[in-house]
Tab-separated table of C-alpha atoms and ligand atoms in Angstrom:
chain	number	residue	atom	x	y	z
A	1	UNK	CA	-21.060	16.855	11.570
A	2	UNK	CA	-19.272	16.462	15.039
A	3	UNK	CA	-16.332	14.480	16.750
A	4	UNK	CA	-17.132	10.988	18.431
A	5	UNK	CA	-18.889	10.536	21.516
A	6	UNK	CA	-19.351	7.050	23.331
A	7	UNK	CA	-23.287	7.096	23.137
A	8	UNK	CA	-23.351	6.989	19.036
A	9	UNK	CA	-20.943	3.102	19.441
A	10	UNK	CA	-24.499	1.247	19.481
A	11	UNK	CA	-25.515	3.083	16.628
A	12	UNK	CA	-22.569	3.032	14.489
A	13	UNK	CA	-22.351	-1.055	15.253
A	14	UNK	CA	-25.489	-1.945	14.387
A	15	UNK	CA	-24.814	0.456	11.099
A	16	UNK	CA	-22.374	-1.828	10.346
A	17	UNK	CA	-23.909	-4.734	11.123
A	18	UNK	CA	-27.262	-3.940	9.336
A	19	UNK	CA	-24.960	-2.668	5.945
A	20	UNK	CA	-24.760	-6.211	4.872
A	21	UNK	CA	-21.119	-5.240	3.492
A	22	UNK	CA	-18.672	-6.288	6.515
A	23	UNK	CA	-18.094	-9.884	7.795
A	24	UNK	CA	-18.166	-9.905	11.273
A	25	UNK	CA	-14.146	-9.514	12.109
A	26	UNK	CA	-14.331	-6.193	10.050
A	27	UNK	CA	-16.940	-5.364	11.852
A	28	UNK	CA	-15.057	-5.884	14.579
A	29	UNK	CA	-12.357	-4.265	13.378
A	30	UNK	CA	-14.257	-1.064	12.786
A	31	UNK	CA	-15.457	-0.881	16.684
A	32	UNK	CA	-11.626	-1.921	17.652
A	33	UNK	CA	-10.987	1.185	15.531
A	34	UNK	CA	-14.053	3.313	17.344
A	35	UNK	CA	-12.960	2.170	20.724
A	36	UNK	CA	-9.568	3.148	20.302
A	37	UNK	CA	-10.065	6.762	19.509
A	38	UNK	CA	-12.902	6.800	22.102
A	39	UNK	CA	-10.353	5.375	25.002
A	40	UNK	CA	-7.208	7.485	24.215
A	41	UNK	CA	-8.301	11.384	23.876
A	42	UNK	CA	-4.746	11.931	22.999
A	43	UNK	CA	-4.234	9.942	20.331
A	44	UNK	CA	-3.454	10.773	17.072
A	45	UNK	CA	-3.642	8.093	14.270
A	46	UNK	CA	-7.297	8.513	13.564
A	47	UNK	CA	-9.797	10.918	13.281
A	48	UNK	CA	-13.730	10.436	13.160
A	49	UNK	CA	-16.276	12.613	12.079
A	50	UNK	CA	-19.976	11.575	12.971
A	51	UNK	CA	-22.948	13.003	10.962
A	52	UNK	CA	-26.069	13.305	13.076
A	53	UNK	CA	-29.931	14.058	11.333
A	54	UNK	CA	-32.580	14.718	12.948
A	55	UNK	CA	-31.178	13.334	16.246
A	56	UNK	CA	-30.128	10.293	15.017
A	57	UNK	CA	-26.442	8.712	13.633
A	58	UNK	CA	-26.547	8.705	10.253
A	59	UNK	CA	-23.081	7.438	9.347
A	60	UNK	CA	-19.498	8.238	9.670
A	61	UNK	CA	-15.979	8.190	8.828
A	62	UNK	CA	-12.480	7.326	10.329
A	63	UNK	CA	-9.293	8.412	8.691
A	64	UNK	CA	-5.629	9.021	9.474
A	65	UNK	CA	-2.503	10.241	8.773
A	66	UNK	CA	-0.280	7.911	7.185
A	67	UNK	CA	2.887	7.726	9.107
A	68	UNK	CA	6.261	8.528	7.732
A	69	UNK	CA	4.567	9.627	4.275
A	70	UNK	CA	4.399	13.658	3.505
A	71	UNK	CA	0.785	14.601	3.512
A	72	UNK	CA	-0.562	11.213	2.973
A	73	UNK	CA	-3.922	10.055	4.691
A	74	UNK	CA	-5.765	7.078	4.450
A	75	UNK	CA	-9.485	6.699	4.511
A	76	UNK	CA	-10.155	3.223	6.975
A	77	UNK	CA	-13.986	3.362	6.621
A	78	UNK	CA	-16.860	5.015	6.044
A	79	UNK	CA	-20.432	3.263	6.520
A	80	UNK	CA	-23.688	5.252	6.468
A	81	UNK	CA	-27.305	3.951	7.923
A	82	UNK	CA	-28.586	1.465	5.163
A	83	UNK	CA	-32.183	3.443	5.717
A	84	UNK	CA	-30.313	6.625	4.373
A	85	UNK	CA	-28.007	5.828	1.453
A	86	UNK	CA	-28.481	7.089	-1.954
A	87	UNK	CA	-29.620	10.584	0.040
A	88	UNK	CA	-25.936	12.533	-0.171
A	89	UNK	CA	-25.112	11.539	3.355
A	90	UNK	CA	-22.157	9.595	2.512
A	91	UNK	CA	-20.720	12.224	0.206
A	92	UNK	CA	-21.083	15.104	2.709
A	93	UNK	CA	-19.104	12.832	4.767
A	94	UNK	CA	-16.834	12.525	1.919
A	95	UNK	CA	-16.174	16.081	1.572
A	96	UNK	CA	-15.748	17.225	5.071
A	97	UNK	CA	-13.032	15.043	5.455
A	98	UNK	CA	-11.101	16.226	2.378
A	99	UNK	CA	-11.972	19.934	3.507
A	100	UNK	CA	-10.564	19.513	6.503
A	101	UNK	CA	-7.497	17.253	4.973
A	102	UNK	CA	-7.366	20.279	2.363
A	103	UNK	CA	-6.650	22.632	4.803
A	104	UNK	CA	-4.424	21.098	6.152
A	105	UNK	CA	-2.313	21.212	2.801
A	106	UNK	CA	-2.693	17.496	2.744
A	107	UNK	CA	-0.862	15.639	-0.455
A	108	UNK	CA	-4.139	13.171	-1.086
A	109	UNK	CA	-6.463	10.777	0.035
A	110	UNK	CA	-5.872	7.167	-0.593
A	111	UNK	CA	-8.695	4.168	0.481
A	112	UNK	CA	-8.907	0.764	-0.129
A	113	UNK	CA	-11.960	-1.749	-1.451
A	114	UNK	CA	-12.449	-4.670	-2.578
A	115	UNK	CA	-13.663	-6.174	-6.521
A	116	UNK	CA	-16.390	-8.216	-5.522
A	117	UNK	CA	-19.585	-7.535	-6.821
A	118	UNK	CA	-21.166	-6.609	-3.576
A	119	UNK	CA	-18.994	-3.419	-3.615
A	120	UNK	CA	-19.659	-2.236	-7.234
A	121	UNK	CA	-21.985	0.244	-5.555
A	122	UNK	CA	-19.353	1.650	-3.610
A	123	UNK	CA	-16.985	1.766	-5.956
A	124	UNK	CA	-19.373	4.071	-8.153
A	125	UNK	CA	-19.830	5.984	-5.063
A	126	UNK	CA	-15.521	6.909	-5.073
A	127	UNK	CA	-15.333	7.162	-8.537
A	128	UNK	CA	-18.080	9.525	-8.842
A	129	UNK	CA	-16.391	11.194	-5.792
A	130	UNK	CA	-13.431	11.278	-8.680
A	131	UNK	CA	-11.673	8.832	-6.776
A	132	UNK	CA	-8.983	6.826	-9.309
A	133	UNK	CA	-7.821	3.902	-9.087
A	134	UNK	CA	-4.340	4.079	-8.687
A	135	UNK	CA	-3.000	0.503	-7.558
A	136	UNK	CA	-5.196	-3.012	-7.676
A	137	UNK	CA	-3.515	-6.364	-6.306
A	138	UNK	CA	-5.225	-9.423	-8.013
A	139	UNK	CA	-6.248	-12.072	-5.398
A	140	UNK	CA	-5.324	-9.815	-2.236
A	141	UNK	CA	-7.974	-10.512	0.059
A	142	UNK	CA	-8.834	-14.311	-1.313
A	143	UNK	CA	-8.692	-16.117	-4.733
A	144	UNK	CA	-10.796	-13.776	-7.241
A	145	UNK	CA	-11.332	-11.193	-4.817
A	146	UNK	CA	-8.869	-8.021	-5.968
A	147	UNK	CA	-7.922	-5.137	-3.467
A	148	UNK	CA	-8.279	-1.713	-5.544
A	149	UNK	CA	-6.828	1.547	-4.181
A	150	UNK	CA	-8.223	4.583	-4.784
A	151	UNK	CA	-6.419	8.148	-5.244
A	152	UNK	CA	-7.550	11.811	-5.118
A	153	UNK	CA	-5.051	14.008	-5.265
A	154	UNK	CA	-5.440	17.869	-3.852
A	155	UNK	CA	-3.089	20.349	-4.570
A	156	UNK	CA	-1.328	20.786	-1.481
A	157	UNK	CA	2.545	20.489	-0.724
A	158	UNK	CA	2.021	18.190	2.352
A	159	UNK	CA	4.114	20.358	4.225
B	201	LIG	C1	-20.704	3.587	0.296
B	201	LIG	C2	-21.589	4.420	1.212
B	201	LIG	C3	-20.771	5.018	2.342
B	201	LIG	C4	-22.197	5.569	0.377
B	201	LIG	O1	-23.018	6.345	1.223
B	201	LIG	P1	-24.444	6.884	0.719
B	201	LIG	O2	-24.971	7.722	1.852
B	201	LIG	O3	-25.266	5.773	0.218
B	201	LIG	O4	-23.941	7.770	-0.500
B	201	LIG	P2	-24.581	9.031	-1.252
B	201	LIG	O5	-26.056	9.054	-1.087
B	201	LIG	O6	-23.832	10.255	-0.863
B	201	LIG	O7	-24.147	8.719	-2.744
B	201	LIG	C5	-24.920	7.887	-3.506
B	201	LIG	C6	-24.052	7.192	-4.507
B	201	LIG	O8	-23.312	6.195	-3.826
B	201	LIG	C7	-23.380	4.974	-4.541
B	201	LIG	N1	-23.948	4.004	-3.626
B	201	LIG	C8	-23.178	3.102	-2.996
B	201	LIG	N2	-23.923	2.304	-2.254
B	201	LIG	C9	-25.212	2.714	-2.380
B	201	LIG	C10	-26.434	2.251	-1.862
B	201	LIG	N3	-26.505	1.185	-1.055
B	201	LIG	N4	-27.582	2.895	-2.200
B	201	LIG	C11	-27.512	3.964	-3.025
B	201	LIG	N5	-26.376	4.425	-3.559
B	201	LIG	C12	-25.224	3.824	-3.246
B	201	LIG	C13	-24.148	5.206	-5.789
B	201	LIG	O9	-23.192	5.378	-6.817
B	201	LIG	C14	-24.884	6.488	-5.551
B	201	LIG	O10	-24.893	7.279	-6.688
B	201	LIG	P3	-26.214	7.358	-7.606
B	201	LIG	O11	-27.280	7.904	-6.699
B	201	LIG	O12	-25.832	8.285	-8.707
B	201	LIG	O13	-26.484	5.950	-8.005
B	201	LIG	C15	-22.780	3.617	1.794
B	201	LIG	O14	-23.558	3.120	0.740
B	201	LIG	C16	-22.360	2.479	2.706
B	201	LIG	O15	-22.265	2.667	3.927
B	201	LIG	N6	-22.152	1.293	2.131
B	201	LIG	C17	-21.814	0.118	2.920
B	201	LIG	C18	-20.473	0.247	3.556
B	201	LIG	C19	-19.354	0.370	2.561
B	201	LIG	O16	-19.373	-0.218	1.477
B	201	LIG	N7	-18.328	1.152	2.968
B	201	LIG	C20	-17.117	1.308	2.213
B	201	LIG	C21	-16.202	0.138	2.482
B	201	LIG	S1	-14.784	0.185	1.458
């Protein structure tokens, strides 16, 4: 597990790309996302954490504080390498990022996903990650197509 560097954006694109779940403007969004916290050193709305085996990128996840909430953080998106998954990688991803949101004395860990089918594989992956869902707005993203958000809850003040 390490912080971002500018050589793994190829990899993490075509990770995207190749995980047949983002249309091409989230995709896009996700490297917007990348580049951002590449470009500005100093900023402080997202953090990344890149895990690398055997030499290669083999996913990664961006989250952030959410502002003006106490202890509130928001997962944006996690992707691993389509060649990996179903190996653990995307749950030690998981839990680094709530360790280090746990020591923080973070309040919980909210993330958002969609109903469609194509995601039912994900969603198993949060709830077994005892994820809940907290919150699901019926026809968010289009006509049949819900937006679900997911809660864990640690037991910190958020102070
Ligand atoms: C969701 C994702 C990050 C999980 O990472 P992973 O490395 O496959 O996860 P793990 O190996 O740690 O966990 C496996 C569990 O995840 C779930 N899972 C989700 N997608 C899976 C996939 N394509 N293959 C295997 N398991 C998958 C299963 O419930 C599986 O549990 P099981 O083995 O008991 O069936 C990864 O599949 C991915 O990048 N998916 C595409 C991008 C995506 O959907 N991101 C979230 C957007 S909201």
């Amino acid at each position: 597990m390490r912080d971002l560097q500018s050589s793994d954006r190829s990899q993490l694109e075509q990770i995207l790309i190749c995980s047949n779940a983002f249309t091409s403007a989230e995709v896009a969004c996700a490297l917007e996302l990348l580049d951002g916290v590449l470009n500005n050193p100093d900023q402080q709305d997202y953090e990344v954490i890149v895990l690398e085996v055997a030499g290669r990128v083999a996913g990664y996840v961006l989250f952030g504080a959410i502002p003006l909430t106490q202890g509130n953080y928001d997962l944006y998106w996690i992707a691993t390498d389509p060649e990996l998954h179903g190996q653990g990688f995307g749950r030690k991803l998981m839990a680094e990022t709530e360790e280090r949101l746990q020591v923080r004395g973070a309040r919980m860990l909210c993330l958002e996903t969609s109903s469609q089918e194509l995601y039912q594989r994900t969603r198993r992956f949060y709830e077994q990650g005892d994820y809940k869902e907290e919150a699901r707005i019926r026809d968010f993203y289009r006509p049949g197509d819900d937006r679900i958000t997911y809660v864990k809850r640690f037991s910190g003040s958020g102070e």
